[in-house]
PDB file of C-alpha atoms in Angstrom:
ATOM      1  CA  MET O 270     -12.162  26.972   4.006  1.00  0.00           C
ATOM      2  CA  GLY O 271     -15.188  24.950   2.982  1.00  0.00           C
ATOM      3  CA  GLU O 272     -18.672  25.860   1.894  1.00  0.00           C
ATOM      4  CA  SER O 273     -20.545  25.425   5.134  1.00  0.00           C
ATOM      5  CA  GLY O 274     -20.864  28.295   7.604  1.00  0.00           C
ATOM      6  CA  LYS O 275     -21.171  25.750  10.368  1.00  0.00           C
ATOM      7  CA  GLU O 276     -17.842  24.238   9.298  1.00  0.00           C
ATOM      8  CA  GLN O 277     -16.207  27.670   9.399  1.00  0.00           C
ATOM      9  CA  GLU O 278     -17.414  28.164  12.975  1.00  0.00           C
ATOM     10  CA  MET O 279     -15.763  24.956  14.195  1.00  0.00           C
ATOM     11  CA  SER O 280     -12.953  25.654  16.627  1.00  0.00           C
ATOM     12  CA  PHE O 281      -9.568  23.985  16.778  1.00  0.00           C
ATOM     13  CA  TRP O 282     -10.838  21.725  19.551  1.00  0.00           C
ATOM     14  CA  ASP O 283     -13.883  20.762  17.465  1.00  0.00           C
ATOM     15  CA  HIS O 284     -11.585  19.671  14.648  1.00  0.00           C
ATOM     16  CA  LEU O 285      -9.365  17.840  17.108  1.00  0.00           C
ATOM     17  CA  ASP O 286     -12.386  16.026  18.525  1.00  0.00           C
ATOM     18  CA  ALA O 287     -13.510  15.046  15.012  1.00  0.00           C
ATOM     19  CA  LEU O 288     -10.013  13.762  14.236  1.00  0.00           C
ATOM     20  CA  ARG O 289      -9.998  11.771  17.457  1.00  0.00           C
ATOM     21  CA  GLY O 290     -13.283  10.128  16.451  1.00  0.00           C
ATOM     22  CA  THR O 291     -11.889   9.295  13.011  1.00  0.00           C
ATOM     23  CA  ILE O 292      -8.777   7.700  14.490  1.00  0.00           C
ATOM     24  CA  PHE O 293     -10.776   5.807  17.121  1.00  0.00           C
ATOM     25  CA  ARG O 294     -13.231   4.324  14.608  1.00  0.00           C
ATOM     26  CA  SER O 295     -10.397   3.357  12.255  1.00  0.00           C
ATOM     27  CA  LEU O 296      -8.445   1.649  15.037  1.00  0.00           C
ATOM     28  CA  LEU O 297     -11.605  -0.094  16.235  1.00  0.00           C
ATOM     29  CA  ALA O 298     -12.222  -1.486  12.740  1.00  0.00           C
ATOM     30  CA  VAL O 299      -8.642  -2.763  12.543  1.00  0.00           C
ATOM     31  CA  CYS O 300      -8.870  -4.355  16.000  1.00  0.00           C
ATOM     32  CA  LEU O 301     -12.186  -6.088  15.242  1.00  0.00           C
ATOM     33  CA  LEU O 302     -10.834  -7.505  11.986  1.00  0.00           C
ATOM     34  CA  ALA O 303      -7.640  -8.549  13.779  1.00  0.00           C
ATOM     35  CA  VAL O 304      -9.717 -10.495  16.308  1.00  0.00           C
ATOM     36  CA  LEU O 305     -11.449 -12.305  13.444  1.00  0.00           C
ATOM     37  CA  GLY O 306      -8.092 -13.046  11.845  1.00  0.00           C
ATOM     38  CA  PHE O 307      -6.730 -14.327  15.140  1.00  0.00           C
ATOM     39  CA  VAL O 308      -9.741 -16.620  15.630  1.00  0.00           C
ATOM     40  CA  PHE O 309      -9.658 -18.038  12.093  1.00  0.00           C
ATOM     41  CA  LYS O 310      -6.020 -19.033  12.371  1.00  0.00           C
ATOM     42  CA  ARG O 311      -6.100 -21.894   9.867  1.00  0.00           C
ATOM     43  CA  ALA O 312      -7.474 -19.808   6.992  1.00  0.00           C
ATOM     44  CA  LEU O 313      -5.197 -16.892   7.841  1.00  0.00           C
ATOM     45  CA  PHE O 314      -1.988 -18.897   7.778  1.00  0.00           C
ATOM     46  CA  ALA O 315      -3.049 -20.874   4.721  1.00  0.00           C
ATOM     47  CA  ALA O 316      -2.821 -17.550   2.882  1.00  0.00           C
ATOM     48  CA  VAL O 317       0.246 -16.251   4.729  1.00  0.00           C
ATOM     49  CA  LEU O 318       2.322 -19.402   4.230  1.00  0.00           C
ATOM     50  CA  ALA O 319       1.268 -20.117   0.640  1.00  0.00           C
ATOM     51  CA  PRO O 320       4.267 -18.237  -0.873  1.00  0.00           C
ATOM     52  CA  ALA O 321       6.555 -20.373   1.317  1.00  0.00           C
ATOM     53  CA  SER O 322       5.301 -23.549  -0.355  1.00  0.00           C
ATOM     54  CA  GLU O 323       6.928 -25.008  -3.457  1.00  0.00           C
ATOM     55  CA  ASP O 324       3.416 -25.577  -4.831  1.00  0.00           C
ATOM     56  CA  PHE O 325       2.755 -21.825  -5.116  1.00  0.00           C
ATOM     57  CA  PHE O 326       1.635 -21.021  -8.662  1.00  0.00           C
ATOM     58  CA  LEU O 327       4.569 -18.725  -9.520  1.00  0.00           C
ATOM     59  CA  TYR O 328       7.147 -21.360  -8.567  1.00  0.00           C
ATOM     60  CA  ARG O 329       5.399 -23.979 -10.698  1.00  0.00           C
ATOM     61  CA  LEU O 330       5.022 -21.512 -13.568  1.00  0.00           C
ATOM     62  CA  LEU O 331       8.718 -20.562 -13.606  1.00  0.00           C
ATOM     63  CA  GLY O 332      10.015 -23.981 -12.609  1.00  0.00           C
ATOM     64  CA  TRP O 333      11.673 -22.722  -9.429  1.00  0.00           C
ATOM     65  CA  ARG O 334      12.700 -25.437  -6.998  1.00  0.00           C
ATOM     66  CA  PHE O 335      13.680 -24.999  -3.372  1.00  0.00           C
ATOM     67  CA  ASP O 336      13.254 -26.647  -0.007  1.00  0.00           C
ATOM     68  CA  LEU O 337      11.990 -24.219   2.629  1.00  0.00           C
ATOM     69  CA  GLU O 338      11.292 -25.413   6.146  1.00  0.00           C
ATOM     70  CA  LEU O 339      10.317 -22.627   8.521  1.00  0.00           C
ATOM     71  CA  ILE O 340      11.526 -23.040  12.086  1.00  0.00           C
ATOM     72  CA  ASN O 341      10.764 -21.447  15.435  1.00  0.00           C
ATOM     73  CA  VAL O 342      13.629 -20.696  17.827  1.00  0.00           C
ATOM     74  CA  GLU O 343      11.914 -18.564  20.465  1.00  0.00           C
ATOM     75  CA  MET O 344       9.359 -19.587  23.064  1.00  0.00           C
ATOM     76  CA  SER O 345       6.807 -16.876  22.282  1.00  0.00           C
ATOM     77  CA  ALA O 346       7.610 -16.295  18.605  1.00  0.00           C
ATOM     78  CA  GLN O 347       4.662 -18.199  17.144  1.00  0.00           C
ATOM     79  CA  PHE O 348       2.190 -16.284  19.318  1.00  0.00           C
ATOM     80  CA  PHE O 349       3.577 -12.913  18.240  1.00  0.00           C
ATOM     81  CA  VAL O 350       3.729 -14.039  14.615  1.00  0.00           C
ATOM     82  CA  HIS O 351       0.048 -14.946  14.947  1.00  0.00           C
ATOM     83  CA  LEU O 352      -0.690 -11.434  16.246  1.00  0.00           C
ATOM     84  CA  GLN O 353       1.388  -9.824  13.505  1.00  0.00           C
ATOM     85  CA  ALA O 354      -0.377 -11.803  10.799  1.00  0.00           C
ATOM     86  CA  ALA O 355      -3.808 -10.973  12.226  1.00  0.00           C
ATOM     87  CA  PHE O 356      -3.124  -7.227  12.427  1.00  0.00           C
ATOM     88  CA  SER O 357      -1.443  -7.122   9.011  1.00  0.00           C
ATOM     89  CA  ALA O 358      -4.453  -8.783   7.395  1.00  0.00           C
ATOM     90  CA  ALA O 359      -6.779  -6.484   9.346  1.00  0.00           C
ATOM     91  CA  LEU O 360      -4.927  -3.385   8.160  1.00  0.00           C
ATOM     92  CA  ILE O 361      -5.158  -4.508   4.543  1.00  0.00           C
ATOM     93  CA  LEU O 362      -8.854  -5.375   4.783  1.00  0.00           C
ATOM     94  CA  ALA O 363      -9.721  -2.189   6.685  1.00  0.00           C
ATOM     95  CA  CYS O 364      -8.049   0.045   4.103  1.00  0.00           C
ATOM     96  CA  PRO O 365     -11.305   1.108   2.330  1.00  0.00           C
ATOM     97  CA  TYR O 366     -12.988   1.954   5.635  1.00  0.00           C
ATOM     98  CA  ILE O 367      -9.964   3.935   6.875  1.00  0.00           C
ATOM     99  CA  ILE O 368      -9.864   5.896   3.616  1.00  0.00           C
ATOM    100  CA  TRP O 369     -13.611   6.561   3.907  1.00  0.00           C
ATOM    101  CA  GLU O 370     -13.136   7.853   7.468  1.00  0.00           C
ATOM    102  CA  LEU O 371     -10.349  10.175   6.313  1.00  0.00           C
ATOM    103  CA  TRP O 372     -12.598  11.391   3.510  1.00  0.00           C
ATOM    104  CA  ARG O 373     -15.404  12.142   5.990  1.00  0.00           C
ATOM    105  CA  PHE O 374     -12.966  14.152   8.091  1.00  0.00           C
ATOM    106  CA  ILE O 375     -11.471  16.368   5.384  1.00  0.00           C
ATOM    107  CA  ALA O 376     -14.397  16.691   2.925  1.00  0.00           C
ATOM    108  CA  PRO O 377     -16.279  19.467   4.797  1.00  0.00           C
ATOM    109  CA  ALA O 378     -13.181  21.700   4.650  1.00  0.00           C
ATOM    110  CA  LEU O 379     -12.877  21.452   0.849  1.00  0.00           C
ATOM    111  CA  TYR O 380     -14.501  23.396  -1.937  1.00  0.00           C
ATOM    112  CA  LYS O 381     -16.854  21.544  -4.257  1.00  0.00           C
ATOM    113  CA  GLY O 382     -14.270  21.148  -7.037  1.00  0.00           C
ATOM    114  CA  GLU O 383     -11.639  20.042  -4.554  1.00  0.00           C
ATOM    115  CA  ARG O 384     -14.014  17.469  -3.052  1.00  0.00           C
ATOM    116  CA  ARG O 385     -14.543  15.886  -6.466  1.00  0.00           C
ATOM    117  CA  ALA O 386     -10.805  15.654  -7.102  1.00  0.00           C
ATOM    118  CA  VAL O 387      -9.894  14.387  -3.633  1.00  0.00           C
ATOM    119  CA  GLY O 388     -12.855  11.970  -3.582  1.00  0.00           C
ATOM    120  CA  THR O 389     -11.729  10.448  -6.869  1.00  0.00           C
ATOM    121  CA  ALA O 390      -8.178  10.270  -5.517  1.00  0.00           C
ATOM    122  CA  PHE O 391      -9.390   8.322  -2.478  1.00  0.00           C
ATOM    123  CA  LEU O 392     -11.151   5.808  -4.730  1.00  0.00           C
ATOM    124  CA  MET O 393      -8.011   5.491  -6.840  1.00  0.00           C
ATOM    125  CA  ALA O 394      -5.906   5.085  -3.703  1.00  0.00           C
ATOM    126  CA  THR O 395      -8.050   2.191  -2.494  1.00  0.00           C
ATOM    127  CA  GLY O 396      -7.937   0.338  -5.804  1.00  0.00           C
ATOM    128  CA  LEU O 397      -4.224   0.910  -6.333  1.00  0.00           C
ATOM    129  CA  PHE O 398      -3.373  -0.150  -2.788  1.00  0.00           C
ATOM    130  CA  TYR O 399      -5.104  -3.488  -3.307  1.00  0.00           C
ATOM    131  CA  ALA O 400      -3.509  -3.863  -6.738  1.00  0.00           C
ATOM    132  CA  GLY O 401      -0.097  -3.217  -5.202  1.00  0.00           C
ATOM    133  CA  ALA O 402      -0.736  -5.581  -2.307  1.00  0.00           C
ATOM    134  CA  ALA O 403      -1.741  -8.280  -4.804  1.00  0.00           C
ATOM    135  CA  VAL O 404       1.439  -7.722  -6.841  1.00  0.00           C
ATOM    136  CA  GLY O 405       3.465  -7.859  -3.635  1.00  0.00           C
ATOM    137  CA  TYR O 406       1.822 -11.090  -2.505  1.00  0.00           C
ATOM    138  CA  LEU O 407       1.630 -12.930  -5.824  1.00  0.00           C
ATOM    139  CA  LEU O 408       4.865 -11.807  -7.497  1.00  0.00           C
ATOM    140  CA  VAL O 409       7.307  -9.797  -5.391  1.00  0.00           C
ATOM    141  CA  LEU O 410       7.216 -11.861  -2.185  1.00  0.00           C
ATOM    142  CA  PRO O 411       7.735 -15.216  -3.970  1.00  0.00           C
ATOM    143  CA  ALA O 412      10.622 -13.707  -5.956  1.00  0.00           C
ATOM    144  CA  CYS O 413      12.214 -12.443  -2.728  1.00  0.00           C
ATOM    145  CA  VAL O 414      11.723 -15.805  -1.007  1.00  0.00           C
ATOM    146  CA  GLN O 415      13.300 -17.672  -3.909  1.00  0.00           C
ATOM    147  CA  PHE O 416      16.216 -15.232  -4.138  1.00  0.00           C
ATOM    148  CA  PHE O 417      17.120 -15.077  -0.447  1.00  0.00           C
ATOM    149  CA  LEU O 418      16.596 -18.780   0.161  1.00  0.00           C
ATOM    150  CA  ASN O 419      19.049 -19.693  -2.592  1.00  0.00           C
ATOM    151  CA  TYR O 420      21.533 -16.903  -1.899  1.00  0.00           C
ATOM    152  CA  SER O 421      24.715 -18.066  -0.221  1.00  0.00           C
ATOM    153  CA  VAL O 422      28.158 -16.633   0.459  1.00  0.00           C
ATOM    154  CA  SER O 423      29.648 -20.019   1.322  1.00  0.00           C
ATOM    155  CA  GLU O 424      28.750 -23.696   1.029  1.00  0.00           C
ATOM    156  CA  LEU O 425      29.612 -24.011   4.716  1.00  0.00           C
ATOM    157  CA  ILE O 426      26.539 -21.965   5.644  1.00  0.00           C
ATOM    158  CA  THR O 427      23.076 -23.518   5.683  1.00  0.00           C
ATOM    159  CA  ASN O 428      20.017 -21.292   5.483  1.00  0.00           C
ATOM    160  CA  SER O 429      17.551 -21.906   8.309  1.00  0.00           C
ATOM    161  CA  ILE O 430      14.651 -19.468   8.002  1.00  0.00           C
ATOM    162  CA  THR O 431      12.661 -18.605  11.118  1.00  0.00           C
ATOM    163  CA  ILE O 432       8.930 -17.982  11.022  1.00  0.00           C
ATOM    164  CA  SER O 433       9.551 -14.519  12.502  1.00  0.00           C
ATOM    165  CA  SER O 434      11.925 -13.637   9.669  1.00  0.00           C
ATOM    166  CA  TYR O 435       9.479 -14.865   7.033  1.00  0.00           C
ATOM    167  CA  MET O 436       6.579 -12.982   8.628  1.00  0.00           C
ATOM    168  CA  SER O 437       8.565  -9.744   8.718  1.00  0.00           C
ATOM    169  CA  MET O 438       9.343 -10.074   5.010  1.00  0.00           C
ATOM    170  CA  PHE O 439       5.716 -10.960   4.247  1.00  0.00           C
ATOM    171  CA  THR O 440       4.336  -7.919   6.078  1.00  0.00           C
ATOM    172  CA  SER O 441       6.863  -5.390   4.809  1.00  0.00           C
ATOM    173  CA  THR O 442       6.711  -6.586   1.195  1.00  0.00           C
ATOM    174  CA  VAL O 443       2.930  -6.708   0.820  1.00  0.00           C
ATOM    175  CA  LEU O 444       2.275  -3.432   2.642  1.00  0.00           C
ATOM    176  CA  MET O 445       5.173  -1.501   1.102  1.00  0.00           C
ATOM    177  CA  VAL O 446       4.325  -2.536  -2.452  1.00  0.00           C
ATOM    178  CA  GLY O 447       0.720  -1.545  -1.748  1.00  0.00           C
ATOM    179  CA  VAL O 448       1.851   1.880  -0.529  1.00  0.00           C
ATOM    180  CA  ALA O 449       4.274   2.268  -3.452  1.00  0.00           C
ATOM    181  CA  PHE O 450       1.362   1.872  -5.860  1.00  0.00           C
ATOM    182  CA  GLU O 451      -0.112   5.113  -4.447  1.00  0.00           C
ATOM    183  CA  PHE O 452       2.545   7.068  -6.387  1.00  0.00           C
ATOM    184  CA  PRO O 453       0.290   7.627  -9.457  1.00  0.00           C
ATOM    185  CA  THR O 454      -2.568   8.785  -7.209  1.00  0.00           C
ATOM    186  CA  VAL O 455      -0.360  11.521  -5.762  1.00  0.00           C
ATOM    187  CA  ILE O 456       0.712  12.590  -9.267  1.00  0.00           C
ATOM    188  CA  TRP O 457      -2.879  12.676 -10.528  1.00  0.00           C
ATOM    189  CA  LEU O 458      -4.169  14.589  -7.502  1.00  0.00           C
ATOM    190  CA  LEU O 459      -1.418  17.212  -7.716  1.00  0.00           C
ATOM    191  CA  SER O 460      -2.290  17.675 -11.377  1.00  0.00           C
ATOM    192  CA  ARG O 461      -6.014  18.007 -10.707  1.00  0.00           C
ATOM    193  CA  LEU O 462      -5.343  20.594  -7.993  1.00  0.00           C
ATOM    194  CA  GLY O 463      -3.205  22.616 -10.399  1.00  0.00           C
ATOM    195  CA  VAL O 464       0.132  21.971  -8.709  1.00  0.00           C
ATOM    196  CA  LEU O 465       1.425  20.019 -11.724  1.00  0.00           C
ATOM    197  CA  THR O 466       0.537  20.336 -15.412  1.00  0.00           C
ATOM    198  CA  ARG O 467       0.494  17.676 -18.086  1.00  0.00           C
ATOM    199  CA  ASP O 468       3.446  19.346 -19.834  1.00  0.00           C
ATOM    200  CA  GLN O 469       5.443  19.264 -16.607  1.00  0.00           C
ATOM    201  CA  LEU O 470       4.671  15.575 -16.230  1.00  0.00           C
ATOM    202  CA  TYR O 471       5.810  14.925 -19.804  1.00  0.00           C
ATOM    203  CA  LYS O 472       9.062  16.799 -19.220  1.00  0.00           C
ATOM    204  CA  GLY O 473       9.557  15.051 -15.889  1.00  0.00           C
ATOM    205  CA  ARG O 474       9.596  11.546 -17.349  1.00  0.00           C
ATOM    206  CA  ARG O 475      13.332  11.128 -16.763  1.00  0.00           C
ATOM    207  CA  TYR O 476      12.889  12.078 -13.116  1.00  0.00           C
ATOM    208  CA  ALA O 477       9.902   9.747 -12.875  1.00  0.00           C
ATOM    209  CA  VAL O 478      12.069   6.862 -14.082  1.00  0.00           C
ATOM    210  CA  VAL O 479      14.622   7.638 -11.369  1.00  0.00           C
ATOM    211  CA  ALA O 480      11.897   7.984  -8.717  1.00  0.00           C
ATOM    212  CA  VAL O 481      10.241   4.716  -9.754  1.00  0.00           C
ATOM    213  CA  ALA O 482      13.578   2.892  -9.724  1.00  0.00           C
ATOM    214  CA  PHE O 483      14.353   4.330  -6.281  1.00  0.00           C
ATOM    215  CA  ILE O 484      10.956   3.291  -4.898  1.00  0.00           C
ATOM    216  CA  ALA O 485      11.339  -0.204  -6.354  1.00  0.00           C
ATOM    217  CA  ALA O 486      14.819  -0.525  -4.836  1.00  0.00           C
ATOM    218  CA  ILE O 487      13.542   0.516  -1.397  1.00  0.00           C
ATOM    219  CA  VAL O 488      10.518  -1.771  -1.522  1.00  0.00           C
ATOM    220  CA  THR O 489      12.367  -4.795  -2.924  1.00  0.00           C
ATOM    221  CA  PRO O 490      16.050  -4.735  -1.959  1.00  0.00           C
ATOM    222  CA  ALA O 491      16.505  -8.235  -3.343  1.00  0.00           C
ATOM    223  CA  ASP O 492      17.148  -8.977  -7.003  1.00  0.00           C
ATOM    224  CA  PRO O 493      16.618  -7.267 -10.382  1.00  0.00           C
ATOM    225  CA  LEU O 494      13.542  -9.392 -11.130  1.00  0.00           C
ATOM    226  CA  SER O 495      11.713  -8.113  -8.043  1.00  0.00           C
ATOM    227  CA  MET O 496      12.631  -4.528  -8.894  1.00  0.00           C
ATOM    228  CA  VAL O 497      11.302  -4.908 -12.433  1.00  0.00           C
ATOM    229  CA  ILE O 498       8.069  -6.470 -11.131  1.00  0.00           C
ATOM    230  CA  VAL O 499       7.455  -3.357  -9.013  1.00  0.00           C
ATOM    231  CA  ALA O 500       8.956  -0.686 -11.278  1.00  0.00           C
ATOM    232  CA  ALA O 501       7.206  -1.696 -14.527  1.00  0.00           C
ATOM    233  CA  PRO O 502       3.607  -1.288 -13.303  1.00  0.00           C
ATOM    234  CA  LEU O 503       4.553   1.862 -11.361  1.00  0.00           C
ATOM    235  CA  TYR O 504       5.882   3.566 -14.471  1.00  0.00           C
ATOM    236  CA  LEU O 505       2.910   2.328 -16.497  1.00  0.00           C
ATOM    237  CA  LEU O 506       0.605   3.878 -13.896  1.00  0.00           C
ATOM    238  CA  TYR O 507       2.581   7.125 -14.147  1.00  0.00           C
ATOM    239  CA  GLU O 508       1.901   7.213 -17.891  1.00  0.00           C
ATOM    240  CA  ILE O 509      -1.771   6.461 -17.265  1.00  0.00           C
ATOM    241  CA  ALA O 510      -1.875   9.318 -14.746  1.00  0.00           C
ATOM    242  CA  ILE O 511      -0.550  11.649 -17.456  1.00  0.00           C
ATOM    243  CA  LEU O 512      -3.291  10.542 -19.846  1.00  0.00           C
ATOM    244  CA  LEU O 513      -5.933  11.148 -17.193  1.00  0.00           C
ATOM    245  CA  CYS O 514      -4.707  14.664 -16.535  1.00  0.00           C
ATOM    246  CA  SER O 515      -6.272  17.505 -18.461  1.00  0.00           C
ATOM    247  CA  LYS O 516      -3.879  19.385 -20.747  1.00  0.00           C
ATOM    248  CA  SER O 517      -4.102  22.582 -18.750  1.00  0.00           C
ATOM    249  CA  PRO O 518      -5.689  21.728 -15.422  1.00  0.00           C
ATOM    250  CA  GLU O 519      -6.978  24.540 -13.305  1.00  0.00           C
ATOM    251  CA  LYS O 520      -7.073  24.610  -9.568  1.00  0.00           C
ATOM    252  CA  PRO O 521     -10.656  24.030  -8.382  1.00  0.00           C
ATOM    253  CA  GLU O 522     -12.292  27.258  -7.385  1.00  0.00           C
ATOM    254  CA  ALA O 523     -14.584  27.998  -4.497  1.00  0.00           C
ATOM    255  CA  ASP O 524     -18.318  28.017  -5.027  1.00  0.00           C
ATOM    256  CA  ALA O 525     -20.025  31.345  -4.842  1.00  0.00           C
ATOM    257  CA  SER O 526     -21.747  30.182  -1.689  1.00  0.00           C
ATOM    258  CA  ALA O 527     -18.375  29.970   0.051  1.00  0.00           C
ATOM    259  CA  ALA O 528     -17.996  33.732  -0.082  1.00  0.00           C
TER     260      ALA O 528
END
């Protein structure tokens, strides 16, 4: 267990109560941000609908042309899309606070060396999540929109995209690419805790390529371009994680005071 005698004396119910507080504060932060997102509807949907516009920078850069007109076919769909957009934005914005709450919960149970490693991993996780979300929003989502909008099995079929369908793709793409970018953080943390060594990571490159390709295929089941957009930075981050790892990492040991 951790260094503090007080921490060692905490019962199961004390830990459960602390976890409940962590979850409550995290959910409260998400709900408050969701309310703000719901109130500022115009700004929220200006960002959400930007990749559906032909004027989006990636379409102009690559010369992609398409005509997308989002439609609504259900009475309550726009209201629930509004809620979904508000909570999705809130979850993305609240990510640093949620990670900080998780850190507060687990830090007392860690040794000093473990706290340094896990604390650094949490900082990496925050930065990589936002980097992944940005890649998902700026590159992957537009590529998916362009691919699916122009995909057709017959000239007799006309694509009519609903706002609910677009919002589902928006949410899943941005969040899943953000989560996928946590892969290097997991690799680095396992190395720092002594579970993996740098030599093992070098030898596991072929498996890393397969894992990265699999993750990219799950996150972007669209076209090869989208897969490359996700897979390339993921593998690059894997190589960076190897460079950051010490050659023979040792598992952090307990402080003498923990005895």
